[in-house]
XYZ file of C-alpha atoms in Angstrom:
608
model
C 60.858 68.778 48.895
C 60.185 66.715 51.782
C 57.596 67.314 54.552
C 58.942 69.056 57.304
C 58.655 67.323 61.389
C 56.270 68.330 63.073
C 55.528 68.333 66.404
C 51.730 67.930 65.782
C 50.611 64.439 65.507
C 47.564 62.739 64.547
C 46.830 61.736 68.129
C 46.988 65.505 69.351
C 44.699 66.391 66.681
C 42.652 63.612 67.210
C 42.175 64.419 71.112
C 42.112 67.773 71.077
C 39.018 69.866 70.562
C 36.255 69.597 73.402
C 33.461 71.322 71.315
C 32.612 73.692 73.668
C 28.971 74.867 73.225
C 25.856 76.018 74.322
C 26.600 78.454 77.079
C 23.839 79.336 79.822
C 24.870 81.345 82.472
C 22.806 82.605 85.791
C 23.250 84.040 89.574
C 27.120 83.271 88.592
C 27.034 79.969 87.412
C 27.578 79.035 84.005
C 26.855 75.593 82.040
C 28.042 74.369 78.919
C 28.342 71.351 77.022
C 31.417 69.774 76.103
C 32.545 66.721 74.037
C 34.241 63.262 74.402
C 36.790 62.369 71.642
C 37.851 59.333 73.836
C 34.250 58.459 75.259
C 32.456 57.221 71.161
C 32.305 61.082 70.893
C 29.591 61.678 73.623
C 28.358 65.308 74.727
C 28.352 65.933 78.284
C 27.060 69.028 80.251
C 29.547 70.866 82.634
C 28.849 73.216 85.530
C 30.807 76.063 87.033
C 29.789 77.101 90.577
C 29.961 80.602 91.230
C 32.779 79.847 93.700
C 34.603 78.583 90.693
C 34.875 74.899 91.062
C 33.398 72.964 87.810
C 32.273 69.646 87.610
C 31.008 67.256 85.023
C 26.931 66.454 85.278
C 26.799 63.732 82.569
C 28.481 60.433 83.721
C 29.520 57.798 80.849
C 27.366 56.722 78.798
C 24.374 59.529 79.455
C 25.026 61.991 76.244
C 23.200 65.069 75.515
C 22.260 65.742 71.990
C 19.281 66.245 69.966
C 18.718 65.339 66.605
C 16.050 67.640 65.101
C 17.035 68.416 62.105
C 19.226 66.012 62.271
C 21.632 68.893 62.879
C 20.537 69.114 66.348
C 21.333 72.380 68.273
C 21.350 73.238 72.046
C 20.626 70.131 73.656
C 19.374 71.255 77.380
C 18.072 74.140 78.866
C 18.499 75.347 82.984
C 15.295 75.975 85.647
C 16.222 78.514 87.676
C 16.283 76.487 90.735
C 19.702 75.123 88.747
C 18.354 71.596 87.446
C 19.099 70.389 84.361
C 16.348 69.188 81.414
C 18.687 67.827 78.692
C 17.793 65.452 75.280
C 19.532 62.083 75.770
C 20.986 61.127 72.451
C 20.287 57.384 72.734
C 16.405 58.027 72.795
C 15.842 62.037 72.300
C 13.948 61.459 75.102
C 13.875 65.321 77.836
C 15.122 63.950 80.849
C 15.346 66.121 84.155
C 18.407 66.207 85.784
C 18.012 67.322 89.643
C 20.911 69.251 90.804
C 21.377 67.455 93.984
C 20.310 63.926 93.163
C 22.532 61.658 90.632
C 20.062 60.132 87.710
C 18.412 61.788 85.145
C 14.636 61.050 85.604
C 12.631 60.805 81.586
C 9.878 64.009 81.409
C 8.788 62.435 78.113
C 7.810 59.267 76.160
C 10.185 58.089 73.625
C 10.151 58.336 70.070
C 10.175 62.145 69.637
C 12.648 64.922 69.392
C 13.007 68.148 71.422
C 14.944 71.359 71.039
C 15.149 74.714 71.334
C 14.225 74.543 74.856
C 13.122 77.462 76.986
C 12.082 77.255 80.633
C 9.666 79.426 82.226
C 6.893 79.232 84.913
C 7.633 75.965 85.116
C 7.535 74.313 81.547
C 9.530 73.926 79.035
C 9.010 75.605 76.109
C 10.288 73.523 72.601
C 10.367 71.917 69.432
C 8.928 68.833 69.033
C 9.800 66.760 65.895
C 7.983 63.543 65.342
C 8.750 60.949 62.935
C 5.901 58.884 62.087
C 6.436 54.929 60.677
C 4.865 56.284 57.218
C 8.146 58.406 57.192
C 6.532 61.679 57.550
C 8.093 64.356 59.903
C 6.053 67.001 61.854
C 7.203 69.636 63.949
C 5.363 71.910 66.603
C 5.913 74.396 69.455
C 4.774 72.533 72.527
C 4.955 73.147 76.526
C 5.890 70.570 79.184
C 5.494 70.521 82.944
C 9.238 70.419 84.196
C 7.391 68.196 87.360
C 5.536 65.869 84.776
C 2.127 66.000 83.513
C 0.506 66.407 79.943
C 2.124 68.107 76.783
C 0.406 70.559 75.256
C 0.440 71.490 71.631
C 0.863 75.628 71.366
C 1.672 75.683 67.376
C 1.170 73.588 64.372
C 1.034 73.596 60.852
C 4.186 74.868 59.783
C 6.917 72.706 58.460
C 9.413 73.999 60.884
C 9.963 75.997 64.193
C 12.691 77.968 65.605
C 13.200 79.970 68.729
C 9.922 80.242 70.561
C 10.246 82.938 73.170
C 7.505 84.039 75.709
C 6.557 87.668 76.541
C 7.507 89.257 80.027
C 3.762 89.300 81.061
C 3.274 85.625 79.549
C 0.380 86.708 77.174
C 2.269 86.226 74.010
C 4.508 83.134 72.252
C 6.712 85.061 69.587
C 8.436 82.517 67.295
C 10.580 81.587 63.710
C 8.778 79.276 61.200
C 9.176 78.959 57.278
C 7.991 75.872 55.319
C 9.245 74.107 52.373
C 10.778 74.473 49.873
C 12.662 77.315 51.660
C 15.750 77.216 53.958
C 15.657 79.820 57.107
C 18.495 81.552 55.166
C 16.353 82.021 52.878
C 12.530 83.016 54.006
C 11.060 82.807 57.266
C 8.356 84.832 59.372
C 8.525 85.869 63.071
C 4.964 85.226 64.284
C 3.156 85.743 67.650
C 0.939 83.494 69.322
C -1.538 85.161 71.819
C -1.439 82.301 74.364
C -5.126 83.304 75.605
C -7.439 82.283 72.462
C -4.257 81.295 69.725
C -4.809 83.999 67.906
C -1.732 83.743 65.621
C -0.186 86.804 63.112
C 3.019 87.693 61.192
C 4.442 90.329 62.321
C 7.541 90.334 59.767
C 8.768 88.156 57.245
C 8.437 86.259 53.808
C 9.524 83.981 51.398
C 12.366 86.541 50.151
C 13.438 87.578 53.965
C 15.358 85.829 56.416
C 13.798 86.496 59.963
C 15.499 85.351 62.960
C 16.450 85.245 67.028
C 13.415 86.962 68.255
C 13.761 88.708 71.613
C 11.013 90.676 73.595
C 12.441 94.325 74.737
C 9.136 94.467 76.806
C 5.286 93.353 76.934
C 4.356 95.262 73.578
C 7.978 94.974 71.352
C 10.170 92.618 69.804
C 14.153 92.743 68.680
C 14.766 90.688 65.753
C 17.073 90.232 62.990
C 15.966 90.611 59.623
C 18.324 90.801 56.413
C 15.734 93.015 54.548
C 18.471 95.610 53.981
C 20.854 92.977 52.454
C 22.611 92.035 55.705
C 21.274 90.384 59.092
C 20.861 93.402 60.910
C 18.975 94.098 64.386
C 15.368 95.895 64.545
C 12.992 96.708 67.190
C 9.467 96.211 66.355
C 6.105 96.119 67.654
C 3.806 93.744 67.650
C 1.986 94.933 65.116
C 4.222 97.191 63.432
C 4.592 97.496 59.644
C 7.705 98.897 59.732
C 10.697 97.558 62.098
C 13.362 100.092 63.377
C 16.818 99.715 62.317
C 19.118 99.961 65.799
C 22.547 100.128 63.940
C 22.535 99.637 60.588
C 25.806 98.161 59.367
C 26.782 96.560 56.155
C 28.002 93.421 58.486
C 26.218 90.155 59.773
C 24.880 90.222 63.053
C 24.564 86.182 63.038
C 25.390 83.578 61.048
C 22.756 80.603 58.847
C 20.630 78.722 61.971
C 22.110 75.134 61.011
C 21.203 74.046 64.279
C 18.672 75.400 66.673
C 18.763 77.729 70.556
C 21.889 80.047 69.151
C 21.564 83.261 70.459
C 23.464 85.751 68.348
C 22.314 88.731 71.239
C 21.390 89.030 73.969
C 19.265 92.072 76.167
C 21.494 92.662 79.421
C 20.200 93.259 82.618
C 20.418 97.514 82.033
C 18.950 97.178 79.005
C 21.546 97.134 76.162
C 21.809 94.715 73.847
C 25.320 92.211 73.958
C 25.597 92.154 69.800
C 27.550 90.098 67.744
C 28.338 91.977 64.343
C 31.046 92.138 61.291
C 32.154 90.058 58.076
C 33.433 86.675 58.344
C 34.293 86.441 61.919
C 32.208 88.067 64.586
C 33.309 90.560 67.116
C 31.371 91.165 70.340
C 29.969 94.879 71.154
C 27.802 96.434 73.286
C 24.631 98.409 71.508
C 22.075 100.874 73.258
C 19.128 100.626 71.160
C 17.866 103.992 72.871
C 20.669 105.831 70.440
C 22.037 103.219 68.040
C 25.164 103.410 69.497
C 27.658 100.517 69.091
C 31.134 100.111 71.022
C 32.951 96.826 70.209
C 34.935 95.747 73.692
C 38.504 95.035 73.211
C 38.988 91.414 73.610
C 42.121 89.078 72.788
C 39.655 87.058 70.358
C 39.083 87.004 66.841
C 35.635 85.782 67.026
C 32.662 84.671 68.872
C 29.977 81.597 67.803
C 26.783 82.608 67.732
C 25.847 81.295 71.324
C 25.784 84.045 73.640
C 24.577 83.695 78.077
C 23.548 87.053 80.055
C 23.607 87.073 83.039
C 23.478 90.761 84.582
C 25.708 92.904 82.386
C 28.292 89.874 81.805
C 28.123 88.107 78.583
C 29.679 84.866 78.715
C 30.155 83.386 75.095
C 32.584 80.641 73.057
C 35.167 83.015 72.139
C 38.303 82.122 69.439
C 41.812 83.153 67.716
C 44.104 82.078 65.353
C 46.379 81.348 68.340
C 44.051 81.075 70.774
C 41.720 77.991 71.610
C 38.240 77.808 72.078
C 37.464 78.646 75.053
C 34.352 79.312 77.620
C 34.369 83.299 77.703
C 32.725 85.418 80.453
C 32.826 89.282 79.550
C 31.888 91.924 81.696
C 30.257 94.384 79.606
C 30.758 97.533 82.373
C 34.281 96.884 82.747
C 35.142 95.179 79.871
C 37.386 92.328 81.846
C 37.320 89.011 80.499
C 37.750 85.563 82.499
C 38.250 82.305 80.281
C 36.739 79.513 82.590
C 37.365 76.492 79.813
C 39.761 76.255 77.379
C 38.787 73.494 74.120
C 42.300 72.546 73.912
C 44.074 72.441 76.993
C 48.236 72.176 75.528
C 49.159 73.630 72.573
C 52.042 73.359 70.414
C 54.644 75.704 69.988
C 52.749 78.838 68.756
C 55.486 78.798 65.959
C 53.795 75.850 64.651
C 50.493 77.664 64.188
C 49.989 79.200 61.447
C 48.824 82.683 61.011
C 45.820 83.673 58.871
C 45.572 86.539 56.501
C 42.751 87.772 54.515
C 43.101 87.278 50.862
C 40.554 87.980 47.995
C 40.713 85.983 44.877
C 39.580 87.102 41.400
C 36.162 88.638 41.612
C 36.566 89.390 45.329
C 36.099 85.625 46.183
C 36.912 86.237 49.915
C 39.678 83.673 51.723
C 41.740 83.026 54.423
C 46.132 82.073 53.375
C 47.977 80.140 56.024
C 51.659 79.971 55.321
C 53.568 77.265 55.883
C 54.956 77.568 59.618
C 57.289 75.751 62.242
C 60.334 77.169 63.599
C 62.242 74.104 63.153
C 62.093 74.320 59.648
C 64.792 74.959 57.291
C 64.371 78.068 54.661
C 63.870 76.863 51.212
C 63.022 78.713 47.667
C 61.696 76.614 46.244
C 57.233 76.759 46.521
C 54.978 74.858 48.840
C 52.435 72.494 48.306
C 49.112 74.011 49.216
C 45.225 72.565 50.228
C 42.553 74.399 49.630
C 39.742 73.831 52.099
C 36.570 73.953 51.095
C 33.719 74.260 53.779
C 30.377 72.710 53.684
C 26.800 74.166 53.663
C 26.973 74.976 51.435
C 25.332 77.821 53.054
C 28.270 78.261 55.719
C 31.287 79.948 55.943
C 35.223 79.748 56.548
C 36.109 81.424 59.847
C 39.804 81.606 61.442
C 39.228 79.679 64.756
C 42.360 77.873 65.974
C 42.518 74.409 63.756
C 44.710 71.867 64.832
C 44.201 70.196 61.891
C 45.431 73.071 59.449
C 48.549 73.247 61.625
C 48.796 70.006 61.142
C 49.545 70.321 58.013
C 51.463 73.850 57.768
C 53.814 72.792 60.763
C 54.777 69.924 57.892
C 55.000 72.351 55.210
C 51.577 72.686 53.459
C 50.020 75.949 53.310
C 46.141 76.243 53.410
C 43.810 78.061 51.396
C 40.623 78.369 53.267
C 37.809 79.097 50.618
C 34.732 81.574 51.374
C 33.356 80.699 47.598
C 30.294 82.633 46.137
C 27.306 81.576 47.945
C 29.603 81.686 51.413
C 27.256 83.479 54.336
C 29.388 86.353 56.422
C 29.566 88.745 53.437
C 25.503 90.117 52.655
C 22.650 88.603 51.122
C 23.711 89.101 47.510
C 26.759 87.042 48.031
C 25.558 84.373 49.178
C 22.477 84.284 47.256
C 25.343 83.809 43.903
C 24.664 80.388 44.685
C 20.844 80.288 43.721
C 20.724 77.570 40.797
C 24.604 77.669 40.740
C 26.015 75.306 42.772
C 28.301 72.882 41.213
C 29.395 75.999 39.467
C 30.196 78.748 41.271
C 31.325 76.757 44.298
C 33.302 74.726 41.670
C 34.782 77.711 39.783
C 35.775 79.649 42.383
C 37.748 76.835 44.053
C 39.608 75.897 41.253
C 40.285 79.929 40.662
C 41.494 79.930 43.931
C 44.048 77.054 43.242
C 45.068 78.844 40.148
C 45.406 81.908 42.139
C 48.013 80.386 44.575
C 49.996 79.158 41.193
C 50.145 82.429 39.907
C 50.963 84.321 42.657
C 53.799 81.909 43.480
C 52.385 81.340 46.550
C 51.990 77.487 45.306
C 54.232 75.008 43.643
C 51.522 74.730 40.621
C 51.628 71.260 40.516
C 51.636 70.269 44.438
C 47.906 71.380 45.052
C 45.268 69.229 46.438
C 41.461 70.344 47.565
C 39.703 68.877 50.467
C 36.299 69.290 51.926
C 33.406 67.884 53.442
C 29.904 67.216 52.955
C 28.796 69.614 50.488
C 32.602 70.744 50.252
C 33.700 67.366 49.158
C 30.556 67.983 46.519
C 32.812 70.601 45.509
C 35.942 68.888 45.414
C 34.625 66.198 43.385
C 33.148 68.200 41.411
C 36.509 70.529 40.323
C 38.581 67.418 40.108
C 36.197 66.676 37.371
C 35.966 69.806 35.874
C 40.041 70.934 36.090
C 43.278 68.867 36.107
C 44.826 72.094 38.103
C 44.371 69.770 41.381
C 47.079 67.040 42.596
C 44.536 65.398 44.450
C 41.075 65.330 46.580
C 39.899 64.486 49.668
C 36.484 64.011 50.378
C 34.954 63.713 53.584
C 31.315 62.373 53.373
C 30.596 63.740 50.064
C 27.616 64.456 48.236
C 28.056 62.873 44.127
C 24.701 62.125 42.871
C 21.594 64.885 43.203
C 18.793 62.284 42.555
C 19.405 59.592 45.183
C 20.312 62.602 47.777
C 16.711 63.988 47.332
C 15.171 60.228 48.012
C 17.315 59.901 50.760
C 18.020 62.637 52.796
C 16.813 63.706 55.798
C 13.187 66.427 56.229
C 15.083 69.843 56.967
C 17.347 69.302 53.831
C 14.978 67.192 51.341
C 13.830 70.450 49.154
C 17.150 72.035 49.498
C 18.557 70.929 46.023
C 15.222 73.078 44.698
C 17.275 76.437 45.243
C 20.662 75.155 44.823
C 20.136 73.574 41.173
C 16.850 72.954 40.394
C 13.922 71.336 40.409
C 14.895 67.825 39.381
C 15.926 67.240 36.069
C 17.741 64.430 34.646
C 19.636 66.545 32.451
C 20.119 69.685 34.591
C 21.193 67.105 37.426
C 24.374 65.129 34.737
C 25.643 68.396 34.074
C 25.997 69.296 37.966
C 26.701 66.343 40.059
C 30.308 64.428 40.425
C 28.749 60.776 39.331
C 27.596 62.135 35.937
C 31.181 63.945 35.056
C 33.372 61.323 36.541
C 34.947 60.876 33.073
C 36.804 64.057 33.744
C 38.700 63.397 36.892
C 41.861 62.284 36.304
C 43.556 62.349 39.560
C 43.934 60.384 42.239
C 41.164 61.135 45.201
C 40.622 59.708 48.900
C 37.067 59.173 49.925
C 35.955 59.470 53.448
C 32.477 58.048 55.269
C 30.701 57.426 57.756
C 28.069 54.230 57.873
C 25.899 56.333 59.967
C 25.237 59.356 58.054
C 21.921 60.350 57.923
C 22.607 63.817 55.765
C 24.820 61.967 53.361
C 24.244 58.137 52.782
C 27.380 56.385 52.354
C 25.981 55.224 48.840
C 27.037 58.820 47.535
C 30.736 58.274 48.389
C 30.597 54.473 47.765
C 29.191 55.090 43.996
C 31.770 57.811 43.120
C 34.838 55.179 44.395
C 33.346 52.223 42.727
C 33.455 54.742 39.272
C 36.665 56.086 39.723
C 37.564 52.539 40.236
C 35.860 50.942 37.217
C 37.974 53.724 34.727
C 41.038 52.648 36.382
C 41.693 56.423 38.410
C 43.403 55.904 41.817
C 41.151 55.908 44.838
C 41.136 54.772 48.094
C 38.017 54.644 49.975
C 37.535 54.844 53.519
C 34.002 53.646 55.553
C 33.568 54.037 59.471
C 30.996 52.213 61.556
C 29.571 54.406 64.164
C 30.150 57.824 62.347
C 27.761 59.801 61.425
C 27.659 63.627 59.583
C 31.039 64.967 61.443
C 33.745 62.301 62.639
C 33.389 62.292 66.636
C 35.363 59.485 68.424
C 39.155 59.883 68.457
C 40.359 56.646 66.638
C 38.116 57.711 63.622
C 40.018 61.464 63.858
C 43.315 59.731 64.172
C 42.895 57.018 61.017
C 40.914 59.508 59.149
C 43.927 62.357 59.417
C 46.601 59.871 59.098
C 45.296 58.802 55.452
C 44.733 62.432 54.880
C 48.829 63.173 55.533
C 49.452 59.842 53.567
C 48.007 60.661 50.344
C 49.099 64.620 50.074
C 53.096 62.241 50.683
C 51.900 60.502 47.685
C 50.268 62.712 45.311
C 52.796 66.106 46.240
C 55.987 63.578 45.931
């Protein structure tokens, strides 16, 4: 069967999607950040005036991102006379952007990384990572004078930081921190600081509980999310409490794995209730008094919200999503539940025949999924079964969500369905399911995908022998991993893949480096040839397309360069593409384009 036309090309793909992110919103105006495809992938900050108009703060080549964690997170934070203090990629350097004058002006000396910012009084409260020539990385909670003048070191110690937050009455620094070997998904502990003397406590927490997004109700008590009961659910504590309250317990997520630092999964409006982000998968915004534990979701035309939430007042504004529906810049009114979309990530879509629709499927021991049909209007009706690619996200501590994706109606608008893969040890579904991939992965990622593929051949949802498997960073682990393990797959694509266990532990970057402890194991030679893609290579027996960038510094092109050069040496068909200039996540538009075109080219090869 041939691939249908499609009125989607690479370029559109390639050029669409602004990133939308980090939302801040106050006396009417709202900020965000937004990216540049066509600019080498740059992040600018944008500004809405309360009269509407909206302008772009960030000329060419200024770009705001930080790289702590290498992950990076909200990159600038908003005084409340309306300047800007942003991290300039190029050095990481906090630079102070005055609202009326043009340059940004440095607040700090280069060589360290910021984030997490939070301005009050005056400073800015933040993150600071520094990377010493020795290679060691520290990380503490520090204060700087937004109109220059010493930094001053609040918290140390800890391996890692997250979300420092001062008290109404400025007494009191609450914060996140956890230390190797764990993950924030996996242990932290919400401490407070008491700002007088540094007296320092836990006030919940532990290697076995995942604390996050403190927020101070008043002088005395916290809100927090803690997955104690199985699921991220909100509390209200006090300060020295033993016991935190439950507000509305629900057998849902109320935020998703902190990746990247400064998301804000709630938020405590101006009356008092709490703006809430809650369910399984996806998240839906509602409106919860924590005076009776009542929760009323407001009926929005959006599937889901990321976890980035603005108050100002009672309005919420938020990066809201659909199937059909881009990414856009969302500002709620939580009274009257009106909705205004200021931005939109994509600004011309295709005919919303070509997109495809997503429905929730579960696979074989309630592996949870998303199926997108093959869809374009134009198309003739045929009986006979489509290809299919099953996605498989990375993480692998992450999840599958059902955002508008150019890229998946890319490919159904040309006849390929998509399989979208929440695989055991997926977040969005509880604790215990996500915890299945404790010592397991390369297992039950890798079973579970190759179920799912099997799945789509039984159902006849799938011609069984037109399906490939794509995914990227730890998803094209995955994918090289059950093209070794199965000859059920066509083909794989891997996007800056992970193949070898040992060299990723020597190389990888501070916030990942113990990772591989929970995952697998602690390192073992043999343990390690019966997990990772380089040591099963012998099994793979299909042709594969490798995907890189020169710059990554989560995944060093040596992992997907080794696994090609194998393949290559036993005579298995590979083709193996590097980038200069890319780093974890393909930004600039050319590298889209090439990178989607070879994509479309090899599922014409391997489904023909």
């Amino acid at each position: 069967m041939p691939f249908w036309r499609s009125p989607i090309s690479t370029t559109d793909v390639a050029r669409s999607g602004r990133r939308l992110g980090w939302p801040t919103a106050l006396d009417g105006q709202v900020w965000w950040t937004e990216d540049r495809p066509d600019q080498v992938g740059r992040t600018t900050i944008m500004h809405r005036a309360a009269d509407g108009a909206c302008r772009e703060l960030l000329p060419a080549p200024w770009s705001a991102r930080t790289r702590v964690h290498e992950y990076g997170g909200r990159p600038y934070a908003v005084t409340p006379e309306g300047d800007v203090i942003f991290a300039c990629f190029a050095d990481q350097r906090l630079y102070l952007l005055d609202r009326l004058a043009g340059e940004p002006v440095p607040l700090t000396a280069d060589g360290d990384r910021y984030a997490d910012l939070l301005i009050r009084d005056g400073q800015v409260w933040c993150v600071r990572e520094r990377h010493t020539d020795d290679g060691k990385v520290t990380r503490t909670v520090v204060s700087i004078p937004v109109d220059g003048g010493e930094t001053r070191e609040w918290v140390t110690g800890g391996d890692f930081y997250a979300s420092p937050t001062i008290s109404p009455d400025g007494r009191h620094l609450a914060y996140i921190t956890w230390n190797h070997p764990l993950m924030p998904w996996i242990g932290t502990e919400l401490r407070v600081t008491r700002l007088s003397d540094g007296a320092t406590w836990t006030v919940r927490g532990g290697p076995s509980e995942s604390v996050l997004a403190p927020s101070w109700k008043d002088d005395d008590h916290l809100y927090l999310i803690s997955d104690r009961s199985g699921w991220w659910n909100l509390y209200q504590t006090g300060l020295h409490d033993a016991s935190p309250q439950p507000l509305h317990p629900l057998e849902e997520e109320f935020a998703w794995p902190p990746w990247t630092l400064g998301g804000l999964p709630y938020l405590v409006l101006g009356d008092g209730r709490l703006a809430v982000l809650h369910g399984r998968g996806d998240l839906r915004l509602g409106v919860l008094d924590p005076e009776t534990g009542e929760l009323a979701d407001l009926d929005l035309p959006c599937a889901g919200w990321d976890p980035a939430l603005a108050a100002d007042g009672t309005s919420v504004t938020g990066i809201a999503y659909g199937a059909a529906v881009p990414k856009s810049v969302l500002r709620v009114d939580t009274v009257t539940g009106q909705a205004e979309g200021l931005r939109l990530d994509i600004e011309e879509l295709p005919d919303l025949g070509c997109l495809p629709t997503p429905r929730p499927v579960e696979v074989g021991r309630r592996v949870h999924g998303f199926l997108y049909p093959p869809s374009n209007p134009a198309a003739e009706d045929s009986e006979e079964a489509p290809p299919y690619v099953v996605f498989v996200h990375g993480g692998p501590t992450a999840h599958a969500h059902t955002a508008l994706d150019l890229e998946k109606a890319y490919l159904t608008s040309r006849g390929i369905g998509v399989l979208d893969v929440n695989y055991g040890g997926s977040t969005g579904y509880g604790r215990a399911y996500r915890d299945q991939m404790k010592g397991q992965w390369g297992v039950v990622d890798v079973e579970d995908t190759i179920m799912a593929a099997e799945w789509l051949a039984a159902e006849g949802l799938a011609d069984p022998g037109r399906i490939a498997v794509r995914g990227r960073s730890a998803g094209g682990w995955t994918v090289m991993a059950a093209c070794c393990r199965s000859d059920v797959f066509a083909g794989g694509v891997s996007y800056y893949g992970v193949s070898a266990l040992a060299p990723l532990n020597a190389h990888t970057h501070d916030f990942e480096s113990r990772y591989v402890e929970w995952l697998v194991g602690p390192e073992d030679p043999r343990l390690y040839a019966e997990r990772e893609p380089l040591a099963l290579v012998g099994g793979v027996s299909c042709p594969m397309l490798l995907l890189q960038g020169l710059d990554d510094p989560a995944v060093p092109p040596e992992q997907s360069a080794a696994f090609a050069d194998a393949l290559a040496e036993r005579g298995v068909s590979c083709t193996y593409l590097a980038f200069e200039g890319e780093s974890h996540g393909f930004r600039r538009t050319e590298t889209r384009a090439t990178a989607l075109a070879a994509e479309l080219a090899f599922y014409q090869q391997v489904f023909s």
